[in-house]
mmCIF file of C-alpha atoms in Angstrom:
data_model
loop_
_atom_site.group_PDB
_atom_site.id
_atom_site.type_symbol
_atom_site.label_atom_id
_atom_site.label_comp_id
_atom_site.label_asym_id
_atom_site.label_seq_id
_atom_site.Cartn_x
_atom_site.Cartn_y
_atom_site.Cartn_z
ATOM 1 C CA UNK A 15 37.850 168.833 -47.450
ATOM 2 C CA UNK A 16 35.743 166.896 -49.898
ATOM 3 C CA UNK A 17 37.748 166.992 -53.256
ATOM 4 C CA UNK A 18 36.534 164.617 -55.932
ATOM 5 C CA UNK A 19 38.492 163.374 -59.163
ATOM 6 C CA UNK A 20 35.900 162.009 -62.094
ATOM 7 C CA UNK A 21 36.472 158.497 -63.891
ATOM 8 C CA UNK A 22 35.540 159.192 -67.758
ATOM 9 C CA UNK A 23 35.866 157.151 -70.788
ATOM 10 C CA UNK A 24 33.807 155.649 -73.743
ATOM 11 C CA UNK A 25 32.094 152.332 -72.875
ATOM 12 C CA UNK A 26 34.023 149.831 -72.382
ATOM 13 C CA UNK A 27 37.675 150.816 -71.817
ATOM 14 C CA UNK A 28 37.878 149.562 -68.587
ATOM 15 C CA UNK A 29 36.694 152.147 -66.352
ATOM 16 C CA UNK A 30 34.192 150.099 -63.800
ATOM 17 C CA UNK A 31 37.209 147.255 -63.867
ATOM 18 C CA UNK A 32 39.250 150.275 -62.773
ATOM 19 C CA UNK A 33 36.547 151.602 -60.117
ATOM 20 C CA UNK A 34 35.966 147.963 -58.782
ATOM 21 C CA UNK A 35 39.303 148.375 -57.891
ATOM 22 C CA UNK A 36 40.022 151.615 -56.955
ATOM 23 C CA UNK A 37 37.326 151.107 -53.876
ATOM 24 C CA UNK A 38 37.257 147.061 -53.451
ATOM 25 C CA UNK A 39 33.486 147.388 -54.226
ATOM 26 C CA UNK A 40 31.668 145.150 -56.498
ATOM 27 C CA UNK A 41 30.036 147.609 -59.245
ATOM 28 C CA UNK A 42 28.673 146.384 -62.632
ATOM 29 C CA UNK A 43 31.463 145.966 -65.085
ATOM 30 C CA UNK A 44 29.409 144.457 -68.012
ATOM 31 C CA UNK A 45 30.595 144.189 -71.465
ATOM 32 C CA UNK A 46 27.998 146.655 -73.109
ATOM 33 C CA UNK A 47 27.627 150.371 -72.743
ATOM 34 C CA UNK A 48 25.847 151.789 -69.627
ATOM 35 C CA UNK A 49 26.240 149.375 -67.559
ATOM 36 C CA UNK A 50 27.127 151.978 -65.038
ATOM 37 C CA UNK A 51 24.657 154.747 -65.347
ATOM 38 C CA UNK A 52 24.477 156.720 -61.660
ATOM 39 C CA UNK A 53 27.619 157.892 -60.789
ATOM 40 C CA UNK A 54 29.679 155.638 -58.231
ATOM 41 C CA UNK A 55 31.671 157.240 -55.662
ATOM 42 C CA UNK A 56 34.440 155.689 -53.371
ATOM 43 C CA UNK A 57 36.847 156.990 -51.068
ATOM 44 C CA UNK A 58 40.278 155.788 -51.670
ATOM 45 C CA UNK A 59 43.268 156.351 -49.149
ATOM 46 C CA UNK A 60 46.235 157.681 -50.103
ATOM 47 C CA UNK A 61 49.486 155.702 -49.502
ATOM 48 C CA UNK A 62 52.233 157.094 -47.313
ATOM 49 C CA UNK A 63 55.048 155.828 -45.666
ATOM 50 C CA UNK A 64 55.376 158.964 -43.831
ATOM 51 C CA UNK A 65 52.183 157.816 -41.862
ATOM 52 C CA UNK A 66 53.306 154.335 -41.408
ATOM 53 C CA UNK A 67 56.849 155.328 -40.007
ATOM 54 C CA UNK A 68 54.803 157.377 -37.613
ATOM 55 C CA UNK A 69 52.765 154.812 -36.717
ATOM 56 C CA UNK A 70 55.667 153.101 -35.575
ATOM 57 C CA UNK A 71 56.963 155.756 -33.495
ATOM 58 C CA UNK A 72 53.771 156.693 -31.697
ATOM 59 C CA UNK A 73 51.950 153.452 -31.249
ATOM 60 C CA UNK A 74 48.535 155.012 -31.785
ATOM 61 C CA UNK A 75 45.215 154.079 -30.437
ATOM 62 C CA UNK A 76 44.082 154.736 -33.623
ATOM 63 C CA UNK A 77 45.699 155.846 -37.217
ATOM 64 C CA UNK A 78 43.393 157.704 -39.979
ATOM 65 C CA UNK A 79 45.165 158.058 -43.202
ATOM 66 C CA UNK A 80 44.147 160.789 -45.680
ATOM 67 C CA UNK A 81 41.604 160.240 -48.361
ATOM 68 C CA UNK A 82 39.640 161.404 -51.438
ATOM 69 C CA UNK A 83 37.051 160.423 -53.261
ATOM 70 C CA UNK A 84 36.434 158.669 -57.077
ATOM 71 C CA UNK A 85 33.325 159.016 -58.881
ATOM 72 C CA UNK A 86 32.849 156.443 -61.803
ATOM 73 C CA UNK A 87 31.179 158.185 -64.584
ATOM 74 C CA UNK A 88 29.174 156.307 -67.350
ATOM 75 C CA UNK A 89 30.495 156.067 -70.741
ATOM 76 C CA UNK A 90 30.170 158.489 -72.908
ATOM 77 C CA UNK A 91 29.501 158.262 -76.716
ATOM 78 C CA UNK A 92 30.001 160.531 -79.552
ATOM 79 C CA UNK A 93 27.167 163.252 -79.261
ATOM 80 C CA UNK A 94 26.687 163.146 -75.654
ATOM 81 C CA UNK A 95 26.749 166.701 -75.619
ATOM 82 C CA UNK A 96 23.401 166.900 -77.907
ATOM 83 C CA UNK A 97 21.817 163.846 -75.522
ATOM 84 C CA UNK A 98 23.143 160.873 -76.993
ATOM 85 C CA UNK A 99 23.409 157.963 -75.522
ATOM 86 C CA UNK A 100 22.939 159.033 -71.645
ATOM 87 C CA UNK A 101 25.233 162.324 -72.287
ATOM 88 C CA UNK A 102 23.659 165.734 -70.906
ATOM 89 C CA UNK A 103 23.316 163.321 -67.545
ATOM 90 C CA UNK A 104 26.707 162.627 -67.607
ATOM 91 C CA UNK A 105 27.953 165.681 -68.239
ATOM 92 C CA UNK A 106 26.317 167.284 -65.807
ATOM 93 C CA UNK A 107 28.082 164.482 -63.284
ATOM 94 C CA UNK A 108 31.670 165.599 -64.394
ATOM 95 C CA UNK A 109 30.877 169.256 -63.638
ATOM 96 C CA UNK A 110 30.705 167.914 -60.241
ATOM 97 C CA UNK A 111 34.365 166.852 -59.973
ATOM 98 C CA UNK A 112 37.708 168.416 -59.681
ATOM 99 C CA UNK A 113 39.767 166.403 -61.769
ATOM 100 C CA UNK A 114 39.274 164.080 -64.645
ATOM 101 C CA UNK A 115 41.057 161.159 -64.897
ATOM 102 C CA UNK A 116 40.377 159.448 -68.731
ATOM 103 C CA UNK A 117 40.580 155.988 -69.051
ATOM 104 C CA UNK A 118 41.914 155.018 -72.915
ATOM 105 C CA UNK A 119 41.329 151.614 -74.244
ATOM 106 C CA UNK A 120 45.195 150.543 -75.407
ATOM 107 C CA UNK A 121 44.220 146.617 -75.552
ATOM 108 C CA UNK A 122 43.170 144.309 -78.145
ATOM 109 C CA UNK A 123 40.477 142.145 -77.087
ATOM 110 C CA UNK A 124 37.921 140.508 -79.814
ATOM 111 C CA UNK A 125 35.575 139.362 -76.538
ATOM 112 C CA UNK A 126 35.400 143.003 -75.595
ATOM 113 C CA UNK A 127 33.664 144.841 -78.104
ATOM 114 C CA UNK A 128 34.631 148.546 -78.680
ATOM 115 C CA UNK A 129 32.048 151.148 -79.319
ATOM 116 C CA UNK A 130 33.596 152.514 -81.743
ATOM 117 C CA UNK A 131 34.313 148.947 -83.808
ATOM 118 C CA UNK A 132 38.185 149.430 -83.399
ATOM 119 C CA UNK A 133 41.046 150.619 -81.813
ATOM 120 C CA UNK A 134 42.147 153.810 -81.603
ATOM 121 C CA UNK A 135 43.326 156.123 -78.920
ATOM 122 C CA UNK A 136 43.879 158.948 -79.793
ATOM 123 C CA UNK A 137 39.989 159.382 -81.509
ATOM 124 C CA UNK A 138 38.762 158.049 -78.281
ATOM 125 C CA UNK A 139 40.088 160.680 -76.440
ATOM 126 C CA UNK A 140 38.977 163.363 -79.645
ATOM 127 C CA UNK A 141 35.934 162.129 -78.973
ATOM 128 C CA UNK A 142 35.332 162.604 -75.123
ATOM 129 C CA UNK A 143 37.280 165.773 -75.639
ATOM 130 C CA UNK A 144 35.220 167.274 -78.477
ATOM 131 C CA UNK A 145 32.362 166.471 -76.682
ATOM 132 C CA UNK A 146 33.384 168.619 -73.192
ATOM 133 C CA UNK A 147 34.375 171.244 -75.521
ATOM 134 C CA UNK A 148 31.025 171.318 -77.322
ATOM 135 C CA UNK A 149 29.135 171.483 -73.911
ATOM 136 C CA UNK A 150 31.033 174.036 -72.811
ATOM 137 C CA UNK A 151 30.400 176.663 -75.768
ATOM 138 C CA UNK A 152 27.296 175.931 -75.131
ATOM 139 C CA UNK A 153 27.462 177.761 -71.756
ATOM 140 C CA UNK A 154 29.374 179.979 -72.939
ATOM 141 C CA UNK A 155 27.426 181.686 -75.374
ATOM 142 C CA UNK A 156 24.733 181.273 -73.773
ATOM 143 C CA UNK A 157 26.221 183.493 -70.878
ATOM 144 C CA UNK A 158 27.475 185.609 -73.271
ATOM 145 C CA UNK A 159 23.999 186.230 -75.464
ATOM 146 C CA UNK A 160 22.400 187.297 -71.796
ATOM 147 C CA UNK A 161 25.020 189.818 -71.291
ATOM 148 C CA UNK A 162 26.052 191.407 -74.583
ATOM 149 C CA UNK A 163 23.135 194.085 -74.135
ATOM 150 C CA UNK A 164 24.601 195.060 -71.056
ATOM 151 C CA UNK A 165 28.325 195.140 -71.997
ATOM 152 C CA UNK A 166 27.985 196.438 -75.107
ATOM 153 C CA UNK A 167 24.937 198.742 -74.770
ATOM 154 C CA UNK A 168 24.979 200.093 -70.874
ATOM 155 C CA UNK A 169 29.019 200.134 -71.187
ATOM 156 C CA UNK A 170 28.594 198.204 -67.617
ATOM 157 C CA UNK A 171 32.274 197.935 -66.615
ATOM 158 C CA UNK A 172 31.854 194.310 -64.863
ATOM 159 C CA UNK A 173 30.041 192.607 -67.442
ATOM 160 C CA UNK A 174 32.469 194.162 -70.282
ATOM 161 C CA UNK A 175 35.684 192.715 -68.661
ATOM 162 C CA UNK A 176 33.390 189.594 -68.459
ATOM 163 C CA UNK A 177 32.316 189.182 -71.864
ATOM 164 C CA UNK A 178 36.198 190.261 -72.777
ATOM 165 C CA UNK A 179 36.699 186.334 -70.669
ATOM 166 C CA UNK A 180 34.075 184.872 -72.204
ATOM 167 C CA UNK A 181 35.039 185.645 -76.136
ATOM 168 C CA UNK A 182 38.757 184.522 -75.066
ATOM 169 C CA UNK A 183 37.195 181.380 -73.584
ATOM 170 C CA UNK A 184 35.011 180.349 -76.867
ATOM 171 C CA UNK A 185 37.728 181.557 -79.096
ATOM 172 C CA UNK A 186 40.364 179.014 -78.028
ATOM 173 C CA UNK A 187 37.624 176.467 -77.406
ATOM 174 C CA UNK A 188 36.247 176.874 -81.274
ATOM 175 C CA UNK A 189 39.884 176.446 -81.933
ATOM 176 C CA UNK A 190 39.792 172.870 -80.407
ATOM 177 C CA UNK A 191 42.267 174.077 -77.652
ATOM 178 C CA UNK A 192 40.897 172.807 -74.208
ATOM 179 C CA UNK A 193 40.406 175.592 -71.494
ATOM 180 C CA UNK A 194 43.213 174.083 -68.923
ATOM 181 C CA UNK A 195 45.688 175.062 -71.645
ATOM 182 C CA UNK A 196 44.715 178.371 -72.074
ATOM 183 C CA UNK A 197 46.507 181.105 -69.374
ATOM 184 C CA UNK A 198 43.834 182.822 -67.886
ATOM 185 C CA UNK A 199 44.914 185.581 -65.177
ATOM 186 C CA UNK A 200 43.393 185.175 -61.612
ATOM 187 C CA UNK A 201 40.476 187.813 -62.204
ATOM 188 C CA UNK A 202 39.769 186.214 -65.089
ATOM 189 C CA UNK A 203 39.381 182.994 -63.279
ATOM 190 C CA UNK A 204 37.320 183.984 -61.123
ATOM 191 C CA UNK A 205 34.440 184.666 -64.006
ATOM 192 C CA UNK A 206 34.996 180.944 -64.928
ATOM 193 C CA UNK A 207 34.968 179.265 -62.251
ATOM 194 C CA UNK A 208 30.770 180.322 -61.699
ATOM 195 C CA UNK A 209 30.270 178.030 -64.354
ATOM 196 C CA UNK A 210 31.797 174.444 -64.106
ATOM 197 C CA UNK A 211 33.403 174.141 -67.188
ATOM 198 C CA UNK A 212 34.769 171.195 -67.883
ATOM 199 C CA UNK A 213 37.656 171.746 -70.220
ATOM 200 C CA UNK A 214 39.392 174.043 -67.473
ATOM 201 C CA UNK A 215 39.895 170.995 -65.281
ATOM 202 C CA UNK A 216 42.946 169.391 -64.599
ATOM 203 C CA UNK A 217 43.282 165.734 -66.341
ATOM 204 C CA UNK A 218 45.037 162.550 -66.267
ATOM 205 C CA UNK A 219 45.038 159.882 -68.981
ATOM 206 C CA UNK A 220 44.944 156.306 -68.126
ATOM 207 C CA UNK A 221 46.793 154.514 -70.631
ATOM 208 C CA UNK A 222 44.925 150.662 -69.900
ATOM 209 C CA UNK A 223 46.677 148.319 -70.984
ATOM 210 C CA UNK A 224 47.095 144.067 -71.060
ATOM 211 C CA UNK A 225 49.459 142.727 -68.667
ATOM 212 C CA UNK A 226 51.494 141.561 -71.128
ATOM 213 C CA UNK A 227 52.161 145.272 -71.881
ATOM 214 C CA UNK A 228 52.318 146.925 -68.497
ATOM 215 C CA UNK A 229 56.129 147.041 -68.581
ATOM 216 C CA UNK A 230 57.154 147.995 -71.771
ATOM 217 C CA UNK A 231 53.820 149.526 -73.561
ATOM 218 C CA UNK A 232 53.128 149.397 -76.738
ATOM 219 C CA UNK A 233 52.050 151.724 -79.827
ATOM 220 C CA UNK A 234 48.901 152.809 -78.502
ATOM 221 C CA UNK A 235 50.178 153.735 -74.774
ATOM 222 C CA UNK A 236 53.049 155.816 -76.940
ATOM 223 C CA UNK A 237 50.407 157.444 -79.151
ATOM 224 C CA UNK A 238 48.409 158.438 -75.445
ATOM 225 C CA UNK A 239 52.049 159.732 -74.478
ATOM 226 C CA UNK A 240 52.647 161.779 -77.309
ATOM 227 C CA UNK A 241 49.079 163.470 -77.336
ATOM 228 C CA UNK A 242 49.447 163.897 -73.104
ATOM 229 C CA UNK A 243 52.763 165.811 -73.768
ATOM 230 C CA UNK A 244 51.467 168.500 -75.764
ATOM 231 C CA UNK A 245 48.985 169.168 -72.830
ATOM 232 C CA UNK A 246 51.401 169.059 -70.351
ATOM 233 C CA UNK A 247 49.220 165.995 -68.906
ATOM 234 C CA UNK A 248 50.478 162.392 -67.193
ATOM 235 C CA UNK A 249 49.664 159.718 -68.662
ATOM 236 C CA UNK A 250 49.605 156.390 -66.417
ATOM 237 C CA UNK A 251 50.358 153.353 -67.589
ATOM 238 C CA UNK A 252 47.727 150.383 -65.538
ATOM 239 C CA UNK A 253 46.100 147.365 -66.293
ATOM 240 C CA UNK A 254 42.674 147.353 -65.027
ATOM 241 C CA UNK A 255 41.903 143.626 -64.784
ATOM 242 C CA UNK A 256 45.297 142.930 -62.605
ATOM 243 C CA UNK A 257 45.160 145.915 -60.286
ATOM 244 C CA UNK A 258 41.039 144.105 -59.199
ATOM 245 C CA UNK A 259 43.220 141.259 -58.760
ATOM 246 C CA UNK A 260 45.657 142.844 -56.856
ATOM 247 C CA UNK A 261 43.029 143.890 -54.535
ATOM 248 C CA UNK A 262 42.241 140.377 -53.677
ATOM 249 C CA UNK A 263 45.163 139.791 -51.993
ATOM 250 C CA UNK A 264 47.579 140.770 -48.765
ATOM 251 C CA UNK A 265 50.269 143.129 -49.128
ATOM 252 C CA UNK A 266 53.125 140.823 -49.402
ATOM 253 C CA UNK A 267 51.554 138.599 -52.415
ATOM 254 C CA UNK A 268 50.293 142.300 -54.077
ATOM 255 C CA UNK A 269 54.645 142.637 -53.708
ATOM 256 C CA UNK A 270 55.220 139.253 -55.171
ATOM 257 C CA UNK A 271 52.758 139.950 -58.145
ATOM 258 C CA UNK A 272 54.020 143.050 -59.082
ATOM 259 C CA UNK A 273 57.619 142.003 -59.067
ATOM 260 C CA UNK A 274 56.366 138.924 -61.165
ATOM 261 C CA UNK A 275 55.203 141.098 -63.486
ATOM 262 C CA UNK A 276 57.951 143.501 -63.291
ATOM 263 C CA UNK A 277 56.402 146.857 -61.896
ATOM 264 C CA UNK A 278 57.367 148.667 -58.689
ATOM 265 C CA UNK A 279 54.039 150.143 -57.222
ATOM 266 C CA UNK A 280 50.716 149.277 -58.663
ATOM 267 C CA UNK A 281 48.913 151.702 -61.285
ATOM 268 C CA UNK A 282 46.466 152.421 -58.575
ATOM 269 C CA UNK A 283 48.985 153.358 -56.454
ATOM 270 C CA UNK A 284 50.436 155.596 -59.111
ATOM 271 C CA UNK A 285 46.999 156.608 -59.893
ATOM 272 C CA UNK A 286 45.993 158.087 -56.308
ATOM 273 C CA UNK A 287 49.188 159.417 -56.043
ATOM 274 C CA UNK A 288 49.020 161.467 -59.636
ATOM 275 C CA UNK A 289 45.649 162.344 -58.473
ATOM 276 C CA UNK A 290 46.383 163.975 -55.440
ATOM 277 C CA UNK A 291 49.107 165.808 -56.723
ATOM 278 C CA UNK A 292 47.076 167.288 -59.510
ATOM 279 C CA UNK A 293 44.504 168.632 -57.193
ATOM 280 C CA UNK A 294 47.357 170.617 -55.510
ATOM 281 C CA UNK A 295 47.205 168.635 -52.096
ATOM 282 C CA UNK A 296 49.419 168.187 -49.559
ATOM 283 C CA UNK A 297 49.327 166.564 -46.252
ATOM 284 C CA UNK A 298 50.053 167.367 -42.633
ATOM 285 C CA UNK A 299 50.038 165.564 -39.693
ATOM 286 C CA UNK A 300 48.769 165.725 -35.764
ATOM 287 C CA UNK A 301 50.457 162.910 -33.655
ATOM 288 C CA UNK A 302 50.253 161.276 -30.343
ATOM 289 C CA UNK A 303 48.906 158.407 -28.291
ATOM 290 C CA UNK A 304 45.980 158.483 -28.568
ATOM 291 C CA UNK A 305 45.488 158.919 -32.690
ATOM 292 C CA UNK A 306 48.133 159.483 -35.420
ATOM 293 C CA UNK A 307 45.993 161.251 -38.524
ATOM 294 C CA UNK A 308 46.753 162.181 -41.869
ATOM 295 C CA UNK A 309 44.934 165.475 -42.775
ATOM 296 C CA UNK A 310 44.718 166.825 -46.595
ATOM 297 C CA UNK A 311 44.881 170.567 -47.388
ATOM 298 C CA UNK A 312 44.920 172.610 -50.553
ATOM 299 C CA UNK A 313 48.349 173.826 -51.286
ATOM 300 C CA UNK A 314 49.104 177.191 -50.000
ATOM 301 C CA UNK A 315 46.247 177.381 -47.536
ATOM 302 C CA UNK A 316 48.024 179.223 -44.039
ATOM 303 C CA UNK A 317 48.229 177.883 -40.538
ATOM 304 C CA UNK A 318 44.926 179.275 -39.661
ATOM 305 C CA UNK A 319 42.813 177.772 -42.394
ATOM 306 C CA UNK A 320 44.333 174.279 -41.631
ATOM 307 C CA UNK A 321 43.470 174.338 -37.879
ATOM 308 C CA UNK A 322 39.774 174.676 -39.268
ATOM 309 C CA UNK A 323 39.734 171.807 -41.755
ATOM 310 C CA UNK A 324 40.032 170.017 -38.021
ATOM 311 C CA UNK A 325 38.004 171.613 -36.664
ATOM 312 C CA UNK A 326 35.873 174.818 -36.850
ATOM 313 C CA UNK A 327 36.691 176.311 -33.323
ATOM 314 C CA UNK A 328 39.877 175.470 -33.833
ATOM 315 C CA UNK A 329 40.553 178.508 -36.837
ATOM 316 C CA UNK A 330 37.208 180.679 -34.600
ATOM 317 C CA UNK A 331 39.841 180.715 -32.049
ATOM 318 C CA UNK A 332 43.256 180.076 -33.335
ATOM 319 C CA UNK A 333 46.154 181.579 -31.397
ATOM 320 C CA UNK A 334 49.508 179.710 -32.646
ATOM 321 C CA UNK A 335 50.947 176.516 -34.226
ATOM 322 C CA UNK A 336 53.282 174.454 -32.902
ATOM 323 C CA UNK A 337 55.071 172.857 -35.823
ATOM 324 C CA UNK A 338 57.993 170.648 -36.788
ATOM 325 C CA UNK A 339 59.069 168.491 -39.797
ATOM 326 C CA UNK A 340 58.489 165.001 -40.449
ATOM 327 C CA UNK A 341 62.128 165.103 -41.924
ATOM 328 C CA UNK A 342 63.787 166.480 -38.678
ATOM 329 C CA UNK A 343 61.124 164.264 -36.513
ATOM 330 C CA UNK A 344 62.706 161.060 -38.244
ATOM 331 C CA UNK A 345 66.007 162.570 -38.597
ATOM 332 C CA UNK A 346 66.672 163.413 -34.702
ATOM 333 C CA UNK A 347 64.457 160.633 -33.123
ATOM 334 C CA UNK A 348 61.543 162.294 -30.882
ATOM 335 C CA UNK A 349 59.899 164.983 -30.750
ATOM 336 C CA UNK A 350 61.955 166.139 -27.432
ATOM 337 C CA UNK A 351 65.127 166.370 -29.616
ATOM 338 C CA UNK A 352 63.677 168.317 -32.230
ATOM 339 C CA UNK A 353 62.833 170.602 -29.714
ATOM 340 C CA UNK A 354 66.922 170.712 -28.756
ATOM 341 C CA UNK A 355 67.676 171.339 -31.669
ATOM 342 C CA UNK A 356 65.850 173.992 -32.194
ATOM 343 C CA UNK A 357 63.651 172.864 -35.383
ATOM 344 C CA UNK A 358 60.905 173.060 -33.539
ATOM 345 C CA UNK A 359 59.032 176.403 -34.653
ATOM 346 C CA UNK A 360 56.023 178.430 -33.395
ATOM 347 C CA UNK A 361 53.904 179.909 -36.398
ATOM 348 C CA UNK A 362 51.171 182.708 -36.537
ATOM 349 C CA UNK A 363 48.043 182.609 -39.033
ATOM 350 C CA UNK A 364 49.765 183.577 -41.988
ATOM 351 C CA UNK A 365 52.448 180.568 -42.311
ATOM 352 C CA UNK A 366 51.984 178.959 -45.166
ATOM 353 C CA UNK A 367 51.399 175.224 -44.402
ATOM 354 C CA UNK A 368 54.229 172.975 -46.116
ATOM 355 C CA UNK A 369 53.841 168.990 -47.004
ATOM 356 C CA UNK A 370 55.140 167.098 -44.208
ATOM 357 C CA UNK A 371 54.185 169.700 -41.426
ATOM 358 C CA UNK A 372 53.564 167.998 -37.852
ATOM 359 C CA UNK A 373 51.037 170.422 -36.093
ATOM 360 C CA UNK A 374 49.709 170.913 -32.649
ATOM 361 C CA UNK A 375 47.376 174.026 -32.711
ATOM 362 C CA UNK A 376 46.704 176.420 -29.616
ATOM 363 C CA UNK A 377 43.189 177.832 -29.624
ATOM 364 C CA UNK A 378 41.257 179.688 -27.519
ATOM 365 C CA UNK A 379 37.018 179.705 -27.752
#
């Protein structure tokens, strides 16, 4: 399942710091706009102590964690939209992703210079935000000038129901609201989706911050709060420069530094964690000797669909799953007294797959 979540920001707020240490690679992070200007993508794993508990238990040959990937997006500038800077480029690399994670300078630095010659959150993020919203009309009525003859004129019942989406779409959008607030029913969703808009995507703001700050903020992380409420959005409090430093080190001096600092889990952490979450994914498990592996699956998605993110012959053929919980796993000690217990279940296609489900699917090709 190849899921991606998109790393956007003016230049210099700290999103190639951020990158560099999201996937422990070495990418430009140079104190003038651009400096990034392909799109970077990493994989990052996601933590879970569920997968290290069965670890433990099984004594793999081998353990795979789950995963999804980052791509670092150059800065944008005001006007990218109409071509500034690198923009129409850039865009076109966000439409790509499924999530949008904004990075928002909340640091005062005079040797980092701001684009923008000060600042200021919350027209940072008016900026970047004005700009998706301007690209975005401009698909839209484009779309809509091709098929207004045909709606209006032919009375054609599909593209009238469309345009109906569309004018609802560019209506809210002239209105500065940002598609992903906007209810849209499923049918109506499924107009949008043919066109990769990219207000309508899920976000996360990254409130970055010194380390001085990281514990108790300060006026411009609650300003990023404030404006992240009223979009029913997360905002995650990191700094950058210590979580690349953090990735220098082994686990148990990462612990020390954080509780120096005063933090429980690193922004990253909290980062790939918010990410995955607002991508709707969940994980389940297959265990035994000879591999232990964390497998990632779209919220909702049945028994039968799962088996085929394994493999394809696997859903081609799928008879049954053999399922238990990784709460009754821990809780009764094997998998031979789940089994007395009678917790451990046999499910058809249809079962809905739930986060924490240990699998062993029965196929036939």
């Amino acid at each position: 399942m190849s899921l991606k979540a998109g790393i956007v920001g003016l230049p210099n707020v700290g999103k190639s710091t951020l990158f560099n240490a999201i996937t422990k690679q070495n990418i430009l992070a140079a104190n003038y706009p651009f400096a990034t200007i392909d799109p970077n993508v990493g994989v990052v794993v996601v933590p879970d102590k569920r997968l290290d508990n069965l670890n433990e238990m099984y004594k793999p040959n081998r353990l795979i964690p789950t995963s999804f990937e980052f791509t670092d997006i150059a800065g944008l500038v005001k006007g990218a939209s109409q071509g500034e800077g690198l923009g129409n480029k850039f865009l076109s690399h966000i439409r790509e992703v499924d999530a949008i994670c904004e990075v928002v300078r909340c640091f005062e630095d005079s040797n980092i210079i701001h684009v923008e010659n000060g600042i200021d959150p919350i027209r940072d993020i008016e900026i970047i935000n004005l700009e998706l919203a301007i690209a975005d009309l401009e698909i839209i009525n484009n779309r809509i000038d091709k098929i207004k003859k045909k709606a209006e004129t032919n009375r054609d019942k599909e593209a009238l129901v469309e345009l109906e989406v569309l004018r609802k779409a560019k209506d809210n959008l002239e209105r500065s609201i940002p598609l992903r607030m906007v209810s849209f029913t499923d049918e109506e969703m499924i107009y949008l989706k043919n066109f990769s808009l990219l207000t309508i995507k899920p976000i996360i703001y990254l409130a970055n911050v010194s380390e001085d700050d990281l514990v108790n903020g300060n006026k411009y992380v609650e300003e990023v709060e404030k404006y992240a409420l009223k979009e029913k959005a997360k905002t995650i409090k990191m700094c950058a420069k210590l979580e690349c430093e953090l990735c220098d080190v082994d686990e148990e001096e990462k612990l020390e530094m954080l509780n120096a600092v005063g933090i429980e889990a690193s922004g990253l952490d909290q980062l790939i964690k918010a990410t995955y979450d607002l991508l709707g994914l969940e994980t389940f498990f297959t265990v035994g000797k000879d591999e232990v592996r964390a497998w990632t699956y779209k919220k909702g998605t049945n028994a039968k669909k799962c088996a085929g993110i394994i493999h394809s012959d696997f859903e081609k053929g799928f008879i049954k799953a053999e399922v238990m919980s990784y709460d009754d796993l821990i809780k009764y000690g094997d998998e031979l007294k789940v089994k007395e217990a009678g917790r451990a279940r046999l499910e058809g296609k249809d079962y809905i797959m739930q986060d924490g489900d240990i699998c062993l699917f029965r196929f036939n090709v």
